[in-house]
């Protein structure tokens, strides 16, 4: 093989660290952004929170609505890239074009040009939003999550009741062990024998002794509130509640009719059968198996439907996730006007107000010619990193605002009349309008929320495919779902609408929607089929 030298000209794209950070910040949710800001505040001494209104740094930005360049569009197709680096950054609609790509040999570095004159005054760096804080301002204030966790657990509630029982040490210990073995729904999932073996029963005699104590403890557990706790399956849970109703009926001062007692007995027999018969409401089969009349079985099923299938439901420690909107939409025109106008604004409560620490930045500028060149360069790099971090956060919120404004313009019908007036919308329409890539719009609309006159919705909610209409136009799938929900809400419970009937009703409205599509939308709305919606 002959060796030789040759020249070759090629082009390649490399993401700068600034652009990589911009991409990462753009796809973060509000909660994740707060964590990112807290981490950066801990790591970078040049970054600080401020309560003052800071003047935005123009940074030589171009107009925000200018379409992105060809090179930036190519960068969007690279893995993990985004074409939003040229998003607007100011209320005047400014954009940044100053980032220069690094070569593959440059490595990740936040070094600038060696100067600190990037802004006339370092104090001008900062956002427009208030620092994000929690509600723990005083001892009496509590966070919403903390309030959610302050409720009593199922185990502690059962332990308090167990204190009133006069038990021996072995039975008391067995009862405590069973209480701690319950799941969140109040069920005892593990068999008693497995629980006994888990305690180290070594021979049959010791195992039998443990099983005896566990059996006694299980009977005591079934007598505690809430009724049905400690059941091994759904059927047993329902039977325990029905037995409590029977006991109350026999002990009531007012005489209970024989018909009611017969219905309770039929209900007990139904709960002893396979649960799939009850789920399917197989009346004929249940009449044969439960020795009851058709009317009694129907009344018994209605009674069972009022029982609690999960006794521990109200004790579950559910962390209440409060959705804080990133964008707020307000109607500024008069209600009912022919041409409604809306104002789209960022939620200042979720925007961290950051700036470069004036004192530290000025000290670094005044000691530029110090002896410790390496240390000065490292601090210079941290200062540059702080500036880019602030700028990228500004770009993140400006991009969210631009996308939200475009969505509101496209979906004015929704903001005036609700989801029935939603139009079909896909990511590409917004991307083409703003000169961005679809991946950018996808990142912006994920885990970002908008407060509207009809509630708070994720930005992705406003996108939906279209269904053909007789007039040749398209109807939004969201609007079709709303129409299906309206049809079902107005149906007769004695004769609910089937999927075929709903499909025919949509065709009468001029919307071509097949039965399978209706079934898919109905299941997405978590609405039961007609057979289960029918009143017995």
XYZ file of C-alpha atoms in Angstrom:
536
model
C 0.000 0.000 0.000
C 1.394 3.375 -0.974
C 1.223 6.069 1.649
C 0.625 9.716 0.831
C -0.845 12.994 2.010
C -4.093 14.436 0.748
C -6.409 17.322 1.625
C -10.106 16.896 2.126
C -12.739 19.540 2.806
C -15.768 18.497 4.852
C -18.436 20.053 7.017
C -19.715 18.786 10.322
C -21.922 20.118 13.074
C -20.898 20.331 16.707
C -23.123 21.505 19.537
C -21.618 24.143 21.769
C -21.959 23.635 25.536
C -24.301 26.624 25.562
C -26.588 25.040 22.998
C -26.516 21.703 24.802
C -27.565 23.441 28.014
C -30.310 25.306 26.159
C -31.679 22.007 24.862
C -31.618 20.423 28.302
C -33.301 23.369 30.026
C -36.009 23.575 27.369
C -37.271 20.040 27.943
C -37.275 20.274 31.757
C -40.523 20.630 33.662
C -41.017 23.480 36.123
C -40.091 21.260 39.065
C -36.983 19.938 37.334
C -35.965 23.471 36.357
C -36.202 24.547 39.987
C -33.917 21.699 40.983
C -31.479 22.653 38.218
C -31.422 26.268 39.424
C -30.833 25.193 43.033
C -27.953 22.981 41.956
C -26.387 25.770 39.885
C -26.738 28.232 42.774
C -24.856 25.800 45.008
C -22.083 25.187 42.483
C -21.512 28.629 40.946
C -20.542 31.512 43.282
C -21.199 34.124 40.572
C -24.903 33.262 40.431
C -27.440 34.676 42.886
C -31.167 35.154 43.293
C -32.502 38.676 43.302
C -35.814 40.278 44.163
C -35.127 43.373 42.088
C -36.407 43.922 38.587
C -33.396 43.338 36.365
C -32.924 44.875 32.939
C -32.677 42.196 30.301
C -29.402 41.981 28.438
C -29.953 42.461 24.689
C -26.712 40.651 23.897
C -26.855 41.769 20.259
C -29.897 39.615 19.484
C -31.823 39.614 16.227
C -35.581 39.607 15.821
C -37.193 36.521 17.358
C -39.539 35.843 14.477
C -36.717 35.641 11.951
C -36.613 32.074 10.566
C -33.676 29.997 11.669
C -30.727 29.639 9.352
C -30.048 26.583 7.246
C -27.157 25.457 9.437
C -29.335 25.615 12.543
C -32.071 23.631 10.783
C -29.504 20.928 9.997
C -28.420 20.918 13.629
C -31.992 20.151 14.653
C -31.820 16.759 12.928
C -28.726 15.725 14.888
C -29.359 13.445 17.889
C -30.506 15.344 20.987
C -30.467 18.711 19.234
C -32.982 21.490 18.994
C -33.544 24.424 16.699
C -34.635 26.700 19.462
C -31.242 28.234 20.126
C -32.487 31.183 18.095
C -35.654 31.597 20.161
C -36.677 35.057 21.276
C -35.206 36.307 24.558
C -36.793 39.673 25.249
C -40.141 41.341 25.539
C -39.087 43.311 22.462
C -38.872 39.983 20.565
C -35.078 39.561 20.454
C -33.068 36.510 19.464
C -29.505 35.242 19.836
C -27.178 34.478 16.940
C -23.819 34.729 18.653
C -23.104 31.105 19.531
C -20.391 29.558 17.371
C -20.089 25.793 17.021
C -17.043 24.091 18.421
C -14.979 21.630 16.507
C -14.770 18.043 17.627
C -11.322 18.695 19.112
C -12.275 21.712 21.156
C -13.812 19.808 24.073
C -16.457 21.160 26.426
C -15.402 24.548 27.754
C -17.224 27.591 29.039
C -14.265 29.883 28.311
C -15.182 33.070 26.494
C -12.818 35.436 24.783
C -10.928 36.162 27.981
C -12.783 39.360 28.799
C -15.599 40.314 31.112
C -17.003 43.122 28.973
C -19.828 41.018 27.529
C -22.330 43.254 29.272
C -22.018 46.954 30.152
C -22.794 46.057 33.736
C -22.854 42.609 35.261
C -25.805 43.640 37.339
C -27.918 43.852 34.210
C -28.026 40.074 33.972
C -31.211 38.615 35.388
C -34.661 37.273 34.706
C -37.988 38.884 35.159
C -39.574 36.397 37.513
C -39.724 36.068 41.229
C -37.550 33.495 42.911
C -39.396 30.247 43.357
C -39.963 29.603 47.063
C -42.025 27.200 49.098
C -44.727 27.992 51.602
C -42.679 27.250 54.686
C -42.235 30.890 55.627
C -43.187 30.373 59.266
C -43.827 27.641 61.749
C -47.571 27.764 61.151
C -47.247 27.544 57.365
C -47.161 24.065 55.871
C -46.441 22.806 52.409
C -49.338 21.122 50.592
C -47.407 17.846 50.425
C -46.746 18.041 54.144
C -50.458 18.533 54.805
C -51.235 15.513 52.612
C -48.890 13.383 54.671
C -50.340 14.514 57.991
C -53.378 12.220 57.722
C -53.543 9.049 59.779
C -52.450 5.837 58.107
C -54.523 2.668 57.977
C -52.035 0.812 60.164
C -52.065 3.413 62.937
C -55.874 3.545 62.823
C -56.075 -0.239 63.244
C -53.434 -0.274 65.987
C -55.489 2.238 67.993
C -58.534 -0.027 67.751
C -56.448 -3.056 68.715
C -55.508 -1.352 71.993
C -59.116 -1.823 73.125
C -58.934 -5.611 72.700
C -57.917 -7.742 75.669
C -55.487 -10.180 74.058
C -52.641 -12.361 75.162
C -49.104 -11.541 74.139
C -49.017 -14.083 71.306
C -52.356 -13.055 69.799
C -51.509 -9.363 70.186
C -48.207 -9.861 68.386
C -49.953 -11.851 65.623
C -52.567 -9.120 65.158
C -49.892 -6.429 64.970
C -47.996 -8.467 62.388
C -51.098 -8.908 60.215
C -51.888 -5.195 60.410
C -48.385 -4.342 59.231
C -48.718 -6.896 56.399
C -51.734 -5.141 54.813
C -51.331 -3.378 51.491
C -52.550 0.159 50.759
C -56.031 -1.105 49.825
C -56.416 -2.916 53.153
C -55.979 -6.430 51.709
C -53.883 -9.231 53.174
C -52.173 -10.510 50.052
C -49.894 -13.185 51.559
C -51.349 -16.504 52.791
C -51.178 -17.082 56.538
C -48.865 -20.059 56.045
C -46.359 -17.935 54.119
C -46.462 -15.298 56.837
C -45.817 -17.941 59.477
C -42.889 -19.371 57.540
C -41.443 -15.875 57.080
C -41.177 -15.636 60.862
C -38.881 -18.664 60.918
C -41.202 -21.567 61.806
C -38.785 -24.518 61.806
C -41.028 -27.538 62.398
C -44.652 -28.499 61.845
C -45.611 -28.064 65.473
C -44.298 -24.515 65.594
C -45.954 -23.777 62.240
C -49.324 -25.052 63.471
C -49.036 -22.916 66.607
C -48.306 -19.802 64.559
C -51.160 -20.573 62.155
C -53.532 -20.881 65.096
C -52.560 -17.445 66.428
C -52.739 -15.921 62.949
C -56.216 -17.394 62.384
C -57.468 -15.910 65.663
C -55.826 -12.568 64.802
C -57.384 -12.575 61.333
C -60.869 -12.984 62.808
C -60.169 -10.052 65.124
C -58.832 -7.994 62.226
C -62.042 -8.612 60.263
C -64.027 -7.171 63.187
C -62.204 -3.828 63.047
C -63.077 -0.709 61.088
C -63.167 -0.082 58.167
C -65.348 -3.082 57.406
C -63.688 -5.423 54.930
C -60.111 -4.768 56.038
C -57.898 -7.865 56.114
C -59.735 -9.592 53.255
C -57.683 -11.895 51.021
C -59.599 -11.057 47.834
C -62.420 -8.869 46.524
C -65.105 -11.480 47.108
C -64.184 -11.847 50.786
C -64.040 -8.066 51.193
C -67.580 -7.689 49.846
C -68.853 -10.609 51.923
C -67.475 -9.059 55.110
C -69.337 -5.835 54.384
C -72.541 -7.693 53.549
C -72.291 -9.726 56.760
C -71.965 -6.464 58.679
C -75.140 -5.225 56.979
C -76.931 -8.465 57.897
C -75.779 -8.091 61.494
C -77.008 -4.501 61.588
C -80.334 -5.577 60.068
C -80.871 -8.202 62.781
C -79.817 -5.838 65.541
C -81.799 -2.841 64.303
C -84.581 -1.488 66.470
C -86.723 -0.985 63.354
C -87.877 -4.249 61.845
C -86.261 -4.991 58.466
C -88.529 -6.365 55.771
C -88.110 -9.997 54.671
C -87.510 -8.765 51.137
C -84.426 -6.830 52.270
C -83.097 -9.846 54.145
C -83.630 -11.995 51.033
C -81.713 -9.493 48.897
C -78.834 -9.509 51.400
C -78.732 -13.304 51.305
C -78.680 -13.292 47.489
C -75.916 -10.680 47.536
C -73.843 -12.904 49.833
C -74.270 -15.838 47.471
C -73.311 -13.663 44.471
C -70.076 -12.629 46.185
C -69.261 -16.325 46.709
C -69.341 -16.874 42.938
C -66.514 -15.987 40.510
C -66.186 -12.202 40.288
C -66.209 -12.220 36.490
C -69.921 -13.115 36.545
C -70.598 -10.004 38.614
C -68.338 -7.882 36.389
C -70.213 -9.006 33.276
C -73.574 -8.642 35.024
C -74.537 -12.089 33.841
C -78.025 -11.970 35.349
C -79.241 -15.262 33.933
C -76.258 -17.239 35.186
C -76.385 -15.602 38.636
C -80.112 -16.362 38.951
C -79.346 -20.050 38.375
C -76.375 -20.177 40.778
C -77.706 -18.004 43.603
C -81.223 -19.340 43.976
C -82.914 -15.968 43.616
C -85.389 -14.248 41.370
C -84.369 -11.926 38.558
C -85.488 -8.878 40.545
C -83.599 -9.995 43.663
C -80.376 -10.533 41.705
C -80.648 -7.127 40.084
C -81.289 -5.440 43.417
C -78.438 -7.399 45.007
C -76.028 -6.277 42.264
C -77.086 -2.679 42.827
C -76.452 -3.136 46.554
C -72.991 -4.618 45.919
C -72.191 -1.671 43.676
C -72.568 0.633 46.690
C -69.983 -1.256 48.762
C -66.322 -0.219 49.121
C -64.005 -2.531 47.165
C -60.890 -0.939 48.717
C -61.357 -0.430 52.478
C -57.995 1.301 52.861
C -58.648 3.808 50.089
C -59.332 6.778 52.359
C -56.172 6.129 54.370
C -53.806 5.992 51.418
C -51.131 8.645 51.720
C -51.558 10.182 48.290
C -49.073 12.888 47.466
C -51.155 15.687 46.024
C -49.361 16.957 42.937
C -50.358 20.575 42.459
C -49.953 21.635 38.836
C -48.487 25.135 38.572
C -49.056 26.617 35.094
C -46.137 27.991 33.110
C -48.411 30.190 30.986
C -51.600 32.096 31.854
C -54.215 33.033 29.242
C -56.592 35.907 30.025
C -59.440 37.194 27.894
C -59.080 40.952 27.445
C -62.099 41.485 25.210
C -65.690 41.579 26.419
C -67.361 38.160 26.820
C -69.412 37.234 23.774
C -67.595 39.598 21.434
C -67.398 38.578 17.789
C -63.603 38.806 17.732
C -62.345 37.726 21.167
C -58.840 38.770 22.172
C -56.618 36.998 24.649
C -53.437 37.943 26.460
C -50.822 35.234 26.894
C -48.328 35.809 29.678
C -45.742 33.807 31.556
C -46.401 32.847 35.159
C -43.939 34.957 37.124
C -44.089 32.567 40.073
C -42.255 29.818 38.180
C -39.570 32.030 36.628
C -36.352 32.133 38.655
C -34.959 35.680 38.869
C -31.221 35.285 38.573
C -28.294 37.623 38.063
C -24.520 37.635 38.197
C -23.157 38.566 41.611
C -21.970 42.185 41.185
C -19.287 42.169 43.858
C -17.634 38.928 42.750
C -17.740 39.904 39.070
C -16.216 43.348 39.746
C -13.435 41.857 41.885
C -12.602 39.400 39.119
C -12.533 42.212 36.552
C -10.266 44.426 38.671
C -7.753 41.613 39.308
C -7.433 40.462 35.745
C -3.642 40.696 35.748
C -3.043 38.741 38.957
C -0.267 36.250 39.524
C -2.484 33.184 39.689
C -3.348 32.891 36.016
C -4.850 29.401 36.257
C -7.130 30.347 39.134
C -8.227 33.516 37.369
C -9.046 31.528 34.211
C -11.117 29.039 36.222
C -13.096 31.855 37.841
C -13.507 33.491 34.450
C -14.984 30.240 33.161
C -17.454 30.086 36.067
C -18.520 33.672 35.372
C -19.094 32.848 31.729
C -21.074 29.752 32.733
C -23.307 31.835 35.023
C -24.028 34.293 32.211
C -24.934 31.581 29.738
C -27.118 29.844 32.304
C -29.151 33.011 32.878
C -29.434 33.628 29.159
C -30.575 30.061 28.418
C -33.265 30.273 31.096
C -34.511 33.492 29.511
C -34.569 31.781 26.123
C -36.462 28.819 27.593
C -39.335 30.937 28.856
C -39.396 33.103 25.732
C -39.708 30.001 23.569
C -42.537 28.689 25.762
C -44.286 32.051 25.417
C -43.883 32.088 21.620
C -45.257 28.565 21.255
C -48.128 29.253 23.666
C -49.065 32.428 21.795
C -49.150 30.524 18.511
C -51.329 27.817 20.090
C -53.799 30.405 21.413
C -54.031 32.031 17.985
C -54.806 28.656 16.396
C -57.248 27.519 19.083
C -59.241 30.695 19.742
C -62.443 28.677 19.480
C -61.437 26.579 22.487
C -60.679 29.625 24.659
C -64.050 31.138 23.730
C -66.379 28.114 23.730
C -64.515 25.146 25.265
C -63.274 21.820 23.989
C -66.215 21.362 21.623
C -64.672 24.110 19.470
C -61.162 22.619 19.381
C -59.539 22.547 15.931
C -57.189 19.874 14.572
C -53.581 20.893 15.186
C -50.262 19.120 14.694
C -46.763 20.022 15.804
C -45.582 20.808 12.288
C -48.056 23.700 11.913
C -46.613 25.519 14.922
C -43.066 24.572 13.921
C -43.493 26.029 10.418
C -45.097 29.193 11.761
C -42.257 29.872 14.209
C -39.435 28.598 12.008
C -38.533 25.813 14.439
C -38.283 22.047 14.223
C -40.990 19.659 15.406
C -38.648 18.255 18.051
C -38.405 21.747 19.523
C -42.183 22.072 19.724
C -42.395 18.600 21.236
C -39.926 19.533 23.966
C -41.704 22.815 24.679
C -45.151 21.221 24.983
C -44.076 18.350 27.248
C -44.671 18.868 30.991
C -45.541 22.546 30.437
C -48.997 23.728 31.481
C -51.345 26.538 30.492
C -54.017 28.082 32.724
C -57.135 28.848 30.675
C -60.692 30.012 31.463
C -61.691 26.308 31.263
C -58.955 24.902 33.515
C -55.263 24.068 33.416
C -54.037 21.863 30.570
C -50.736 20.539 29.328
C -49.667 22.241 26.114
C -49.857 18.884 24.327
C -53.591 18.849 25.026
C -54.159 21.448 22.301
C -52.744 19.164 19.607
C -54.907 16.498 18.052
C -55.525 14.697 14.810
C -58.473 15.486 12.587
C -61.455 13.428 11.455
C -63.076 13.974 8.073
C -66.429 15.706 7.788
C -69.096 15.727 5.109
C -68.233 19.314 4.211
C -64.681 18.285 3.363
C -63.106 19.835 6.469
C -61.673 18.254 9.587
C -62.941 17.938 13.137
C -60.511 17.722 16.039
C -60.316 14.404 17.864
C -60.537 16.357 21.130
C -63.818 17.901 20.031
C -65.122 14.472 18.992
C -64.259 13.088 22.435
C -66.129 15.952 24.038
C -69.118 15.245 21.800
C -69.066 11.541 22.743
C -68.939 12.479 26.422
C -71.917 14.799 25.897
C -73.933 12.092 24.137
C -73.298 9.585 26.934
C -74.080 12.135 29.657
C -77.512 12.738 28.091
C -78.346 9.075 27.421
C -81.036 7.078 29.177
C -79.581 4.827 31.882
C -82.194 2.212 31.051
C -81.161 2.158 27.403
C -77.572 3.415 27.060
C -76.067 4.206 23.694
C -73.941 1.580 21.993
C -70.777 2.451 20.097
C -72.619 1.902 16.823
C -75.355 4.313 17.845
C -72.794 6.933 18.869
C -71.041 6.487 15.518
C -74.367 7.072 13.713
C -75.059 10.163 15.828
C -71.659 11.577 14.911
C -72.394 10.953 11.234
C -75.610 12.944 11.670
C -73.384 15.769 12.900
C -71.332 15.437 9.727
C -68.358 13.674 11.362
C -67.090 10.425 9.879
C -66.151 8.297 12.895
C -66.086 4.496 12.770
C -67.358 2.308 15.591
C -63.826 1.212 16.516
C -62.735 4.827 16.771
C -65.697 5.564 19.033
C -64.732 2.614 21.237
C -61.119 3.839 21.408
C -62.172 7.363 22.370
C -64.690 6.038 24.912
C -62.047 3.854 26.557
C -59.669 6.829 26.594
C -62.341 8.784 28.481
C -62.615 5.836 30.922
C -66.291 5.318 30.138
C -67.682 1.799 30.496
C -69.390 0.055 27.571
C -73.159 0.200 27.206
C -73.712 -3.159 28.910
C -72.085 -1.891 32.112
C -73.709 1.557 31.988
C -77.193 0.076 31.900
C -79.156 0.581 35.103
C -80.465 -2.651 36.621
